[in-house]
PDB file of C-alpha atoms in Angstrom:
ATOM      1  CA  MET A   1     -16.942 -17.105   6.111  1.00 70.00           C
ATOM      2  CA  ASP A   2     -13.905 -17.944   8.236  1.00 81.00           C
ATOM      3  CA  VAL A   3     -10.395 -16.563   7.830  1.00 86.00           C
ATOM      4  CA  ASN A   4      -9.197 -19.531   5.744  1.00 87.00           C
ATOM      5  CA  GLU A   5     -12.040 -19.118   3.249  1.00 82.00           C
ATOM      6  CA  TYR A   6     -11.358 -15.415   3.033  1.00 82.00           C
ATOM      7  CA  GLN A   7      -7.656 -15.919   2.393  1.00 84.00           C
ATOM      8  CA  LYS A   8      -8.418 -18.503  -0.284  1.00 83.00           C
ATOM      9  CA  ILE A   9     -10.639 -15.982  -2.079  1.00 80.00           C
ATOM     10  CA  CYS A  10      -7.912 -13.344  -1.837  1.00 81.00           C
ATOM     11  CA  GLN A  11      -5.343 -15.609  -3.458  1.00 80.00           C
ATOM     12  CA  ASP A  12      -7.479 -17.482  -5.988  1.00 74.00           C
ATOM     13  CA  PRO A  13      -6.645 -16.230  -9.516  1.00 59.00           C
ATOM     14  CA  GLN A  14      -9.878 -17.794 -10.811  1.00 60.00           C
ATOM     15  CA  HIS A  15     -11.674 -14.836  -9.284  1.00 56.00           C
ATOM     16  CA  GLY A  16      -9.644 -12.692 -11.661  1.00 47.00           C
ATOM     17  CA  GLY A  17      -8.652 -10.668  -8.621  1.00 50.00           C
ATOM     18  CA  ARG A  18     -12.263  -9.543  -8.148  1.00 61.00           C
ATOM     19  CA  LEU A  19     -11.981  -9.642  -4.400  1.00 66.00           C
ATOM     20  CA  GLY A  20     -14.504  -6.923  -3.683  1.00 64.00           C
ATOM     21  CA  SER A  21     -17.297  -8.378  -5.814  1.00 67.00           C
ATOM     22  CA  VAL A  22     -17.072 -11.630  -3.828  1.00 70.00           C
ATOM     23  CA  VAL A  23     -16.500 -10.331  -0.309  1.00 72.00           C
ATOM     24  CA  LEU A  24     -18.438  -7.077  -0.011  1.00 71.00           C
ATOM     25  CA  PRO A  25     -21.931  -8.567  -0.494  1.00 74.00           C
ATOM     26  CA  LEU A  26     -21.111 -10.947   2.360  1.00 72.00           C
ATOM     27  CA  LEU A  27     -20.046  -8.004   4.490  1.00 73.00           C
ATOM     28  CA  LYS A  28     -23.246  -6.161   3.680  1.00 73.00           C
ATOM     29  CA  ALA A  29     -25.262  -9.158   4.837  1.00 75.00           C
ATOM     30  CA  HIS A  30     -23.073  -9.479   7.945  1.00 71.00           C
ATOM     31  CA  PHE A  31     -23.704  -5.920   9.083  1.00 72.00           C
ATOM     32  CA  GLN A  32     -27.432  -6.133   8.310  1.00 73.00           C
ATOM     33  CA  THR A  33     -27.840  -9.420  10.195  1.00 75.00           C
ATOM     34  CA  SER A  34     -25.688  -8.561  13.197  1.00 70.00           C
ATOM     35  CA  LYS A  35     -27.081  -5.023  13.518  1.00 70.00           C
ATOM     36  CA  LYS A  36     -23.514  -3.884  14.110  1.00 73.00           C
ATOM     37  CA  ALA A  37     -22.448  -0.440  12.998  1.00 78.00           C
ATOM     38  CA  LYS A  38     -20.005  -0.207  10.134  1.00 82.00           C
ATOM     39  CA  PRO A  39     -16.433   0.260  11.338  1.00 86.00           C
ATOM     40  CA  THR A  40     -15.196   3.830  11.508  1.00 93.00           C
ATOM     41  CA  VAL A  41     -12.298   4.856   9.278  1.00 95.00           C
ATOM     42  CA  ILE A  42     -10.283   8.070   9.275  1.00 96.00           C
ATOM     43  CA  TRP A  43      -8.190   8.606   6.128  1.00 96.00           C
ATOM     44  CA  ILE A  44      -5.351  11.120   6.426  1.00 96.00           C
ATOM     45  CA  GLU A  45      -3.230  12.279   3.492  1.00 95.00           C
ATOM     46  CA  THR A  46       0.169  13.771   4.264  1.00 94.00           C
ATOM     47  CA  THR A  47       2.856  14.098   1.590  1.00 92.00           C
ATOM     48  CA  GLY A  48       2.011  12.365  -1.660  1.00 85.00           C
ATOM     49  CA  CYS A  49      -0.043  12.730  -4.797  1.00 93.00           C
ATOM     50  CA  SER A  50      -3.464  11.259  -3.880  1.00 94.00           C
ATOM     51  CA  GLY A  51      -2.620   8.368  -6.208  1.00 94.00           C
ATOM     52  CA  ASN A  52      -3.897   5.723  -3.809  1.00 96.00           C
ATOM     53  CA  SER A  53      -7.167   7.574  -3.317  1.00 94.00           C
ATOM     54  CA  VAL A  54      -7.513   7.756  -7.104  1.00 93.00           C
ATOM     55  CA  SER A  55      -6.682   4.048  -7.364  1.00 93.00           C
ATOM     56  CA  LEU A  56      -9.411   3.141  -4.880  1.00 90.00           C
ATOM     57  CA  TRP A  57     -11.847   5.534  -6.560  1.00 87.00           C
ATOM     58  CA  ASN A  58     -11.172   3.702  -9.838  1.00 83.00           C
ATOM     59  CA  SER A  59     -12.262   0.405  -8.297  1.00 80.00           C
ATOM     60  CA  ILE A  60     -15.061  -1.083 -10.381  1.00 72.00           C
ATOM     61  CA  GLY A  61     -15.950  -4.354  -8.671  1.00 66.00           C
ATOM     62  CA  PRO A  62     -17.037  -2.845  -6.231  1.00 69.00           C
ATOM     63  CA  ASP A  63     -17.075   0.854  -6.934  1.00 74.00           C
ATOM     64  CA  LEU A  64     -16.384   3.489  -4.325  1.00 78.00           C
ATOM     65  CA  ALA A  65     -20.068   4.100  -3.589  1.00 80.00           C
ATOM     66  CA  GLN A  66     -20.515   0.429  -2.665  1.00 78.00           C
ATOM     67  CA  ILE A  67     -17.414   0.516  -0.459  1.00 78.00           C
ATOM     68  CA  LEU A  68     -18.779   3.501   1.444  1.00 80.00           C
ATOM     69  CA  GLU A  69     -22.301   2.055   1.661  1.00 78.00           C
ATOM     70  CA  TRP A  70     -21.450  -1.522   2.625  1.00 77.00           C
ATOM     71  CA  LEU A  71     -18.027  -1.579   4.209  1.00 79.00           C
ATOM     72  CA  ILE A  72     -16.945   1.473   6.181  1.00 85.00           C
ATOM     73  CA  ASP A  73     -18.176   4.613   7.886  1.00 89.00           C
ATOM     74  CA  ILE A  74     -15.621   7.115   6.620  1.00 91.00           C
ATOM     75  CA  ARG A  75     -15.619  10.177   8.864  1.00 92.00           C
ATOM     76  CA  TYR A  76     -12.698  12.110   7.410  1.00 93.00           C
ATOM     77  CA  TRP A  77     -11.085  11.878   3.967  1.00 92.00           C
ATOM     78  CA  ASN A  78      -9.973  15.174   2.448  1.00 88.00           C
ATOM     79  CA  PHE A  79     -10.056  13.657  -1.038  1.00 85.00           C
ATOM     80  CA  LEU A  80     -13.793  13.054  -0.821  1.00 84.00           C
ATOM     81  CA  MET A  81     -15.464  15.114   1.890  1.00 84.00           C
ATOM     82  CA  SER A  82     -17.404  18.314   1.427  1.00 79.00           C
ATOM     83  CA  ALA A  83     -16.818  19.692   4.940  1.00 79.00           C
ATOM     84  CA  GLN A  84     -14.010  22.231   5.209  1.00 79.00           C
ATOM     85  CA  ASP A  85     -12.071  24.335   7.705  1.00 80.00           C
ATOM     86  CA  ASP A  86     -12.953  24.027  11.396  1.00 83.00           C
ATOM     87  CA  THR A  87     -16.040  21.935  10.648  1.00 88.00           C
ATOM     88  CA  ALA A  88     -13.940  19.156   9.131  1.00 89.00           C
ATOM     89  CA  ILE A  89     -11.300  19.296  11.866  1.00 90.00           C
ATOM     90  CA  ASP A  90     -13.955  19.199  14.597  1.00 92.00           C
ATOM     91  CA  ILE A  91     -15.367  16.032  13.027  1.00 93.00           C
ATOM     92  CA  LEU A  92     -11.875  14.551  12.891  1.00 93.00           C
ATOM     93  CA  HIS A  93     -11.057  15.138  16.569  1.00 93.00           C
ATOM     94  CA  ARG A  94     -14.524  14.259  17.855  1.00 95.00           C
ATOM     95  CA  THR A  95     -14.513  10.968  15.952  1.00 95.00           C
ATOM     96  CA  ALA A  96     -11.054  10.000  17.190  1.00 96.00           C
ATOM     97  CA  LEU A  97     -12.036  10.588  20.829  1.00 96.00           C
ATOM     98  CA  GLN A  98     -15.463   8.945  20.607  1.00 95.00           C
ATOM     99  CA  GLN A  99     -14.119   5.924  18.712  1.00 95.00           C
ATOM    100  CA  GLN A 100     -10.836   5.592  20.607  1.00 96.00           C
ATOM    101  CA  ASN A 101      -9.236   2.158  20.127  1.00 95.00           C
ATOM    102  CA  ARG A 102     -12.041   1.236  17.720  1.00 94.00           C
ATOM    103  CA  PHE A 103     -11.409   3.223  14.548  1.00 96.00           C
ATOM    104  CA  ILE A 104      -8.971   2.343  11.784  1.00 96.00           C
ATOM    105  CA  LEU A 105      -6.505   5.023  10.742  1.00 98.00           C
ATOM    106  CA  VAL A 106      -5.532   4.942   7.073  1.00 98.00           C
ATOM    107  CA  VAL A 107      -2.531   7.076   6.166  1.00 98.00           C
ATOM    108  CA  GLU A 108      -1.666   7.972   2.585  1.00 98.00           C
ATOM    109  CA  GLY A 109       1.677   9.652   1.982  1.00 97.00           C
ATOM    110  CA  ALA A 110       4.958   9.766   3.874  1.00 98.00           C
ATOM    111  CA  ILE A 111       5.549  11.689   7.080  1.00 97.00           C
ATOM    112  CA  ALA A 112       7.674  14.810   6.594  1.00 97.00           C
ATOM    113  CA  LEU A 113       9.966  15.247   9.600  1.00 96.00           C
ATOM    114  CA  ASN A 114      10.582  18.774   8.328  1.00 93.00           C
ATOM    115  CA  GLU A 115       7.007  19.509   9.240  1.00 83.00           C
ATOM    116  CA  GLU A 116       6.565  22.724   7.287  1.00 86.00           C
ATOM    117  CA  PHE A 117       6.470  20.602   4.123  1.00 89.00           C
ATOM    118  CA  THR A 118       3.015  19.231   4.982  1.00 90.00           C
ATOM    119  CA  VAL A 119       0.419  21.445   6.652  1.00 88.00           C
ATOM    120  CA  VAL A 120      -2.949  19.765   7.157  1.00 86.00           C
ATOM    121  CA  HIS A 121      -4.760  22.715   8.719  1.00 85.00           C
ATOM    122  CA  ARG A 122      -4.298  25.757  10.951  1.00 84.00           C
ATOM    123  CA  GLN A 123      -5.479  25.998  14.508  1.00 83.00           C
ATOM    124  CA  GLU A 124      -5.518  29.345  16.301  1.00 82.00           C
ATOM    125  CA  GLY A 125      -3.057  30.653  13.740  1.00 82.00           C
ATOM    126  CA  ARG A 126      -0.638  27.741  14.178  1.00 87.00           C
ATOM    127  CA  ALA A 127       0.198  25.391  11.330  1.00 89.00           C
ATOM    128  CA  VAL A 128      -0.722  21.784  12.193  1.00 91.00           C
ATOM    129  CA  SER A 129       1.422  19.366  10.220  1.00 94.00           C
ATOM    130  CA  GLY A 130       0.723  15.912   8.880  1.00 94.00           C
ATOM    131  CA  ALA A 131       3.175  14.609  11.468  1.00 96.00           C
ATOM    132  CA  ASP A 132       1.145  16.260  14.257  1.00 95.00           C
ATOM    133  CA  ILE A 133      -2.121  14.714  13.087  1.00 96.00           C
ATOM    134  CA  VAL A 134      -0.729  11.223  12.472  1.00 97.00           C
ATOM    135  CA  ARG A 135       1.058  11.244  15.839  1.00 97.00           C
ATOM    136  CA  GLU A 136      -2.168  12.182  17.624  1.00 96.00           C
ATOM    137  CA  LEU A 137      -4.416   9.734  15.782  1.00 97.00           C
ATOM    138  CA  GLY A 138      -1.860   6.932  15.788  1.00 97.00           C
ATOM    139  CA  GLU A 139      -2.051   6.798  19.583  1.00 96.00           C
ATOM    140  CA  LEU A 140      -5.853   6.459  19.497  1.00 97.00           C
ATOM    141  CA  ALA A 141      -6.439   4.067  16.587  1.00 97.00           C
ATOM    142  CA  ARG A 142      -7.079   0.342  16.894  1.00 96.00           C
ATOM    143  CA  HIS A 143      -5.212  -0.370  13.664  1.00 97.00           C
ATOM    144  CA  VAL A 144      -3.041   1.791  11.425  1.00 98.00           C
ATOM    145  CA  LEU A 145      -2.926   0.995   7.704  1.00 99.00           C
ATOM    146  CA  ALA A 146      -0.259   2.689   5.576  1.00 99.00           C
ATOM    147  CA  VAL A 147      -1.550   2.793   1.996  1.00 99.00           C
ATOM    148  CA  GLY A 148       0.954   3.232  -0.820  1.00 98.00           C
ATOM    149  CA  THR A 149       4.740   3.086  -0.907  1.00 98.00           C
ATOM    150  CA  CYS A 150       5.173   6.633   0.427  1.00 98.00           C
ATOM    151  CA  ALA A 151       3.183   5.812   3.561  1.00 98.00           C
ATOM    152  CA  ALA A 152       4.774   2.388   3.931  1.00 98.00           C
ATOM    153  CA  PHE A 153       8.441   3.202   3.334  1.00 98.00           C
ATOM    154  CA  GLY A 154       8.840   6.854   2.348  1.00 97.00           C
ATOM    155  CA  GLY A 155       8.617   6.153  -1.386  1.00 97.00           C
ATOM    156  CA  PRO A 156       9.013   8.960  -3.930  1.00 97.00           C
ATOM    157  CA  SER A 157       8.403  11.503  -1.164  1.00 96.00           C
ATOM    158  CA  ALA A 158      11.634  10.292   0.467  1.00 96.00           C
ATOM    159  CA  ALA A 159      13.668  10.078  -2.749  1.00 96.00           C
ATOM    160  CA  ARG A 160      17.064  11.730  -2.624  1.00 95.00           C
ATOM    161  CA  PRO A 161      17.864  14.435  -1.682  1.00 96.00           C
ATOM    162  CA  ASN A 162      14.715  14.224   0.478  1.00 96.00           C
ATOM    163  CA  PRO A 163      14.577  17.856   1.655  1.00 96.00           C
ATOM    164  CA  SER A 164      11.396  17.115   3.624  1.00 96.00           C
ATOM    165  CA  ARG A 165      13.141  14.240   5.468  1.00 96.00           C
ATOM    166  CA  SER A 166      10.133  12.072   4.717  1.00 97.00           C
ATOM    167  CA  VAL A 167       9.828   8.612   6.286  1.00 97.00           C
ATOM    168  CA  GLY A 168       7.268   5.820   6.401  1.00 98.00           C
ATOM    169  CA  VAL A 169       4.430   5.848   8.913  1.00 98.00           C
ATOM    170  CA  GLY A 170       5.711   2.828  10.839  1.00 97.00           C
ATOM    171  CA  ASP A 171       9.131   4.405  11.314  1.00 96.00           C
ATOM    172  CA  PHE A 172       7.514   7.595  12.536  1.00 97.00           C
ATOM    173  CA  LEU A 173       4.944   6.160  14.936  1.00 97.00           C
ATOM    174  CA  GLY A 174       7.037   3.420  16.465  1.00 90.00           C
ATOM    175  CA  ARG A 175       3.989   1.126  16.694  1.00 94.00           C
ATOM    176  CA  LYS A 176       2.742  -1.760  14.579  1.00 96.00           C
ATOM    177  CA  VAL A 177       1.590  -0.501  11.186  1.00 98.00           C
ATOM    178  CA  VAL A 178       0.239  -2.723   8.412  1.00 98.00           C
ATOM    179  CA  ASN A 179       1.666  -1.693   5.041  1.00 99.00           C
ATOM    180  CA  ALA A 180      -0.138  -1.962   1.701  1.00 99.00           C
ATOM    181  CA  SER A 181       2.617  -0.658  -0.558  1.00 99.00           C
ATOM    182  CA  GLY A 182       2.461   0.191  -4.257  1.00 98.00           C
ATOM    183  CA  CYS A 183       2.738   3.328  -6.346  1.00 98.00           C
ATOM    184  CA  PRO A 184      -0.192   3.315  -6.255  1.00 97.00           C
ATOM    185  CA  ALA A 185      -1.556   0.349  -4.294  1.00 98.00           C
ATOM    186  CA  HIS A 186      -4.047  -1.853  -6.148  1.00 94.00           C
ATOM    187  CA  PRO A 187      -7.661  -1.328  -4.986  1.00 90.00           C
ATOM    188  CA  ASP A 188      -7.838  -4.988  -3.947  1.00 89.00           C
ATOM    189  CA  TRP A 189      -4.737  -4.652  -1.779  1.00 94.00           C
ATOM    190  CA  ILE A 190      -6.397  -1.762   0.038  1.00 93.00           C
ATOM    191  CA  ILE A 191      -9.865  -3.321   0.300  1.00 88.00           C
ATOM    192  CA  GLY A 192      -8.557  -6.809   1.055  1.00 88.00           C
ATOM    193  CA  THR A 193      -6.292  -5.638   3.866  1.00 93.00           C
ATOM    194  CA  LEU A 194      -8.970  -3.366   5.299  1.00 90.00           C
ATOM    195  CA  VAL A 195     -11.548  -6.176   5.301  1.00 86.00           C
ATOM    196  CA  HIS A 196      -9.102  -8.528   7.014  1.00 91.00           C
ATOM    197  CA  LEU A 197      -8.496  -5.942   9.741  1.00 92.00           C
ATOM    198  CA  LEU A 198     -12.247  -5.455  10.178  1.00 86.00           C
ATOM    199  CA  LEU A 199     -13.266  -9.116  10.323  1.00 84.00           C
ATOM    200  CA  PHE A 200     -10.253 -11.089  11.495  1.00 89.00           C
ATOM    201  CA  GLY A 201      -7.729  -8.609  12.848  1.00 91.00           C
ATOM    202  CA  GLU A 202      -4.189  -8.280  11.616  1.00 95.00           C
ATOM    203  CA  PRO A 203      -3.286 -10.568   8.673  1.00 94.00           C
ATOM    204  CA  GLU A 204      -0.110 -12.620   8.561  1.00 95.00           C
ATOM    205  CA  LEU A 205       2.662 -10.241   7.534  1.00 97.00           C
ATOM    206  CA  GLU A 206       6.053 -10.594   5.878  1.00 95.00           C
ATOM    207  CA  GLU A 207       9.168  -8.861   7.159  1.00 95.00           C
ATOM    208  CA  PHE A 208       8.161  -5.461   5.778  1.00 97.00           C
ATOM    209  CA  ASN A 209       4.746  -5.691   7.500  1.00 98.00           C
ATOM    210  CA  ARG A 210       2.832  -6.343   4.286  1.00 98.00           C
ATOM    211  CA  PRO A 211       0.088  -8.999   4.072  1.00 97.00           C
ATOM    212  CA  LEU A 212       1.386 -12.295   2.697  1.00 95.00           C
ATOM    213  CA  LEU A 213      -1.989 -12.543   0.954  1.00 92.00           C
ATOM    214  CA  PHE A 214      -0.852 -10.003  -1.616  1.00 95.00           C
ATOM    215  CA  TYR A 215       2.918  -9.688  -1.162  1.00 97.00           C
ATOM    216  CA  GLY A 216       3.915 -13.294  -0.537  1.00 94.00           C
ATOM    217  CA  GLU A 217       5.622 -14.086  -3.850  1.00 94.00           C
ATOM    218  CA  THR A 218       7.749 -12.261  -6.376  1.00 96.00           C
ATOM    219  CA  VAL A 219       6.373 -10.866  -9.609  1.00 97.00           C
ATOM    220  CA  HIS A 220       9.062 -12.949 -11.335  1.00 95.00           C
ATOM    221  CA  ARG A 221       7.764 -16.222  -9.916  1.00 94.00           C
ATOM    222  CA  ARG A 222       4.199 -15.644 -11.160  1.00 93.00           C
ATOM    223  CA  CYS A 223       5.032 -13.714 -14.328  1.00 96.00           C
ATOM    224  CA  THR A 224       3.282 -14.776 -17.518  1.00 94.00           C
ATOM    225  CA  ARG A 225       6.643 -14.437 -19.319  1.00 96.00           C
ATOM    226  CA  ARG A 226       8.575 -16.609 -16.872  1.00 95.00           C
ATOM    227  CA  SER A 227       8.977 -19.385 -19.452  1.00 95.00           C
ATOM    228  CA  PHE A 228      10.947 -16.980 -21.675  1.00 95.00           C
ATOM    229  CA  PHE A 229      13.320 -16.261 -18.793  1.00 92.00           C
ATOM    230  CA  ASP A 230      13.830 -19.954 -18.099  1.00 91.00           C
ATOM    231  CA  ARG A 231      14.724 -20.520 -21.770  1.00 91.00           C
ATOM    232  CA  GLY A 232      16.973 -17.461 -21.965  1.00 91.00           C
ATOM    233  CA  ILE A 233      14.759 -15.592 -24.450  1.00 94.00           C
ATOM    234  CA  PHE A 234      14.860 -11.866 -23.697  1.00 94.00           C
ATOM    235  CA  ALA A 235      13.250  -8.744 -25.158  1.00 94.00           C
ATOM    236  CA  GLN A 236      15.685  -6.313 -26.775  1.00 93.00           C
ATOM    237  CA  ASN A 237      13.420  -3.262 -26.930  1.00 93.00           C
ATOM    238  CA  ILE A 238      10.507  -1.805 -24.989  1.00 91.00           C
ATOM    239  CA  GLY A 239       7.413  -3.198 -26.664  1.00 91.00           C
ATOM    240  CA  ASP A 240       8.864  -6.652 -27.361  1.00 93.00           C
ATOM    241  CA  THR A 241       6.854  -9.600 -26.075  1.00 93.00           C
ATOM    242  CA  GLU A 242       9.638 -11.706 -24.505  1.00 95.00           C
ATOM    243  CA  CYS A 243      11.068 -11.599 -20.952  1.00 96.00           C
ATOM    244  CA  MET A 244      12.053  -8.031 -20.045  1.00 95.00           C
ATOM    245  CA  PHE A 245      14.852  -8.912 -17.607  1.00 94.00           C
ATOM    246  CA  LEU A 246      17.559  -7.337 -19.799  1.00 94.00           C
ATOM    247  CA  LEU A 247      15.472  -4.163 -20.078  1.00 95.00           C
ATOM    248  CA  GLY A 248      15.599  -3.628 -16.334  1.00 95.00           C
ATOM    249  CA  CYS A 249      12.535  -5.525 -15.095  1.00 96.00           C
ATOM    250  CA  LYS A 250      12.570  -5.556 -11.281  1.00 96.00           C
ATOM    251  CA  GLY A 251      10.140  -8.471 -11.029  1.00 96.00           C
ATOM    252  CA  PRO A 252      12.794 -10.776  -9.522  1.00 94.00           C
ATOM    253  CA  VAL A 253      13.137  -8.505  -6.473  1.00 94.00           C
ATOM    254  CA  THR A 254       9.534  -7.298  -6.192  1.00 96.00           C
ATOM    255  CA  ARG A 255       6.817  -9.012  -4.220  1.00 97.00           C
ATOM    256  CA  ALA A 256       3.274  -8.367  -5.459  1.00 97.00           C
ATOM    257  CA  ASP A 257       0.566 -10.377  -7.216  1.00 95.00           C
ATOM    258  CA  CYS A 258       0.248  -8.073 -10.259  1.00 96.00           C
ATOM    259  CA  PRO A 259       0.620 -10.926 -12.813  1.00 95.00           C
ATOM    260  CA  VAL A 260      -2.530 -12.703 -11.599  1.00 91.00           C
ATOM    261  CA  ARG A 261      -4.544  -9.768 -10.252  1.00 90.00           C
ATOM    262  CA  GLN A 262      -3.802  -7.220 -12.996  1.00 92.00           C
ATOM    263  CA  TRP A 263      -4.977  -3.612 -13.119  1.00 90.00           C
ATOM    264  CA  ASN A 264      -7.613  -1.362 -14.706  1.00 87.00           C
ATOM    265  CA  ASP A 265     -10.555  -3.646 -13.984  1.00 81.00           C
ATOM    266  CA  TYR A 266      -8.224  -6.671 -14.053  1.00 84.00           C
ATOM    267  CA  VAL A 267      -7.347  -6.489 -17.755  1.00 89.00           C
ATOM    268  CA  SER A 268      -3.639  -5.603 -17.859  1.00 93.00           C
ATOM    269  CA  TRP A 269      -0.448  -4.874 -15.935  1.00 96.00           C
ATOM    270  CA  PRO A 270       2.937  -3.343 -16.881  1.00 96.00           C
ATOM    271  CA  VAL A 271       4.584  -6.444 -18.357  1.00 96.00           C
ATOM    272  CA  LYS A 272       1.435  -7.333 -20.301  1.00 96.00           C
ATOM    273  CA  ALA A 273       1.617  -3.786 -21.688  1.00 94.00           C
ATOM    274  CA  ASN A 274       5.229  -4.515 -22.772  1.00 94.00           C
ATOM    275  CA  THR A 275       7.001  -2.375 -20.185  1.00 94.00           C
ATOM    276  CA  PRO A 276       9.204  -3.598 -17.310  1.00 96.00           C
ATOM    277  CA  CYS A 277       8.168  -3.805 -13.674  1.00 97.00           C
ATOM    278  CA  ILE A 278       9.918  -0.950 -11.844  1.00 98.00           C
ATOM    279  CA  GLY A 279       9.544  -2.425  -8.349  1.00 98.00           C
ATOM    280  CA  CYS A 280       7.104   0.171  -7.041  1.00 98.00           C
ATOM    281  CA  THR A 281       6.013  -1.915  -4.033  1.00 98.00           C
ATOM    282  CA  ASN A 282       9.562  -2.221  -2.688  1.00 97.00           C
ATOM    283  CA  PRO A 283      11.232  -0.558   0.289  1.00 96.00           C
ATOM    284  CA  GLY A 284      13.622   2.074  -1.041  1.00 93.00           C
ATOM    285  CA  PHE A 285      11.607   2.728  -4.214  1.00 97.00           C
ATOM    286  CA  PRO A 286      12.420   4.651  -6.350  1.00 97.00           C
ATOM    287  CA  ASP A 287      16.099   5.130  -5.453  1.00 96.00           C
ATOM    288  CA  ALA A 288      16.854   1.469  -4.755  1.00 94.00           C
ATOM    289  CA  MET A 289      15.217   0.375  -8.018  1.00 95.00           C
ATOM    290  CA  GLU A 290      17.114   2.781 -10.274  1.00 94.00           C
ATOM    291  CA  PRO A 291      18.231   2.822 -13.004  1.00 93.00           C
ATOM    292  CA  PHE A 292      14.875   1.476 -14.156  1.00 95.00           C
ATOM    293  CA  PHE A 293      16.004   0.250 -17.560  1.00 94.00           C
ATOM    294  CA  GLU A 294      19.251  -1.496 -16.658  1.00 92.00           C
ATOM    295  CA  PRO A 295      19.225  -5.213 -15.767  1.00 90.00           C
ATOM    296  CA  LEU A 296      19.702  -6.570 -12.280  1.00 86.00           C
ATOM    297  CA  PRO A 297      22.733  -8.790 -11.661  1.00 77.00           C
ATOM    298  CA  ARG A 298      21.746 -12.238 -12.926  1.00 61.00           C
ATOM    299  CA  GLU A 299      22.219 -13.815  -9.502  1.00 57.00           C
ATOM    300  CA  GLN A 300      19.390 -11.628  -8.159  1.00 59.00           C
ATOM    301  CA  THR A 301      16.717 -13.842  -9.673  1.00 60.00           C
ATOM    302  CA  ASP A 302      14.052 -16.076  -8.220  1.00 51.00           C
ATOM    303  CA  ALA A 303      16.202 -18.434  -6.197  1.00 44.00           C
ATOM    304  CA  LYS A 304      17.815 -15.456  -4.494  1.00 44.00           C
ATOM    305  CA  THR A 305      14.779 -13.257  -3.946  1.00 44.00           C
ATOM    306  CA  GLU A 306      12.459 -15.252  -1.737  1.00 46.00           C
ATOM    307  CA  PRO A 307      11.691 -14.055   1.817  1.00 42.00           C
ATOM    308  CA  ARG A 308      14.645 -13.912   4.199  1.00 43.00           C
ATOM    309  CA  SER A 309      17.159 -14.379   1.387  1.00 45.00           C
ATOM    310  CA  GLY A 310      20.432 -12.483   1.227  1.00 48.00           C
ATOM    311  CA  LEU A 311      19.031  -9.945  -1.239  1.00 46.00           C
ATOM    312  CA  TRP A 312      16.065  -9.128   0.966  1.00 46.00           C
ATOM    313  CA  ARG A 313      18.396  -8.663   3.921  1.00 52.00           C
ATOM    314  CA  THR A 314      20.393  -6.266   1.731  1.00 49.00           C
ATOM    315  CA  LEU A 315      17.228  -4.304   0.865  1.00 49.00           C
ATOM    316  CA  ALA A 316      16.321  -4.158   4.542  1.00 51.00           C
ATOM    317  CA  SER A 317      19.844  -2.982   5.404  1.00 55.00           C
ATOM    318  CA  THR A 318      19.662  -0.279   2.724  1.00 49.00           C
ATOM    319  CA  LEU A 319      16.345   0.931   4.121  1.00 49.00           C
ATOM    320  CA  THR A 320      17.792   1.014   7.646  1.00 55.00           C
ATOM    321  CA  LYS A 321      20.757   3.100   6.486  1.00 56.00           C
ATOM    322  CA  ARG A 322      18.431   5.556   4.766  1.00 50.00           C
ATOM    323  CA  ARG A 323      16.318   5.847   7.906  1.00 51.00           C
ATOM    324  CA  ARG A 324      19.395   6.639   9.976  1.00 59.00           C
ATOM    325  CA  ALA A 325      20.588   9.198   7.434  1.00 59.00           C
ATOM    326  CA  ASP A 326      17.183  10.866   7.703  1.00 56.00           C
ATOM    327  CA  GLY A 327      17.391  10.932  11.490  1.00 58.00           C
ATOM    328  CA  VAL A 328      14.966   8.091  12.307  1.00 55.00           C
ATOM    329  CA  LYS A 329      15.873   6.005  15.343  1.00 53.00           C
ATOM    330  CA  ASP A 330      15.772   2.193  15.016  1.00 47.00           C
TER     331      ASP A 330
END
């Protein structure tokens, strides 16, 4: 499989979004044939709710056991591992040094600049923060993948008044970070981006460093209710089956492939369940997407929300202002 074939699989809705069930058997065969060791992954959770870990654990095609058996050698993941205390931390540091510039660092959760808000462990009586760990590992990793909107942009962890002064991983590290945003991120967005990093290196990214494979078009453009919007037929109440633009749907300003990939084993997604998109993949979420149930200005629809449009520049400007207010240097 070459990169073009892989990208076609990622974006083909005929697979029903079942990326893992198509790609992972090929990866299993690749590692068995080449005799290469599975790539090493270190997964660090800082601020956050473990929602992205839960999302990946809920993956069905493949399930988590298949991911761990066929795809990656996960050395540290507090959500899953049995090792504790110094034993776990020794494994973490030893792996990072032995696999320097070869391992992939996955970060879940924002980075709290007020470091007492996130303590990962204690060493010789000193609290070691999430910021400390991510700073150390970020200098040693081959790739850094920020999973979820908190890790990518700050997300709910950075919502006002943001007492922890939380920021996204890329802003904190000052190095290239690939973002797989979402609250939580879809399992396929995580697996698909990880596989691309493993086999082909960094995927083509949009201006917020998210893979175009999954974040290349707006929800509005691919929405199954788009025809209602074009005809001016709008839902009046939550639960109605028409276009939910007047009920605050943020699909016109949100890039993700939810309409074709769907969730919960690829059977549904918010609009199909008769509730508006709240823009959870976006920079500035949740603050910039509120109020959730009030409509966007009509001019902020499809023609105005494609990459590099005025609206996206405004979102980027808003994110920059928030970074500066939180003390992050550009």
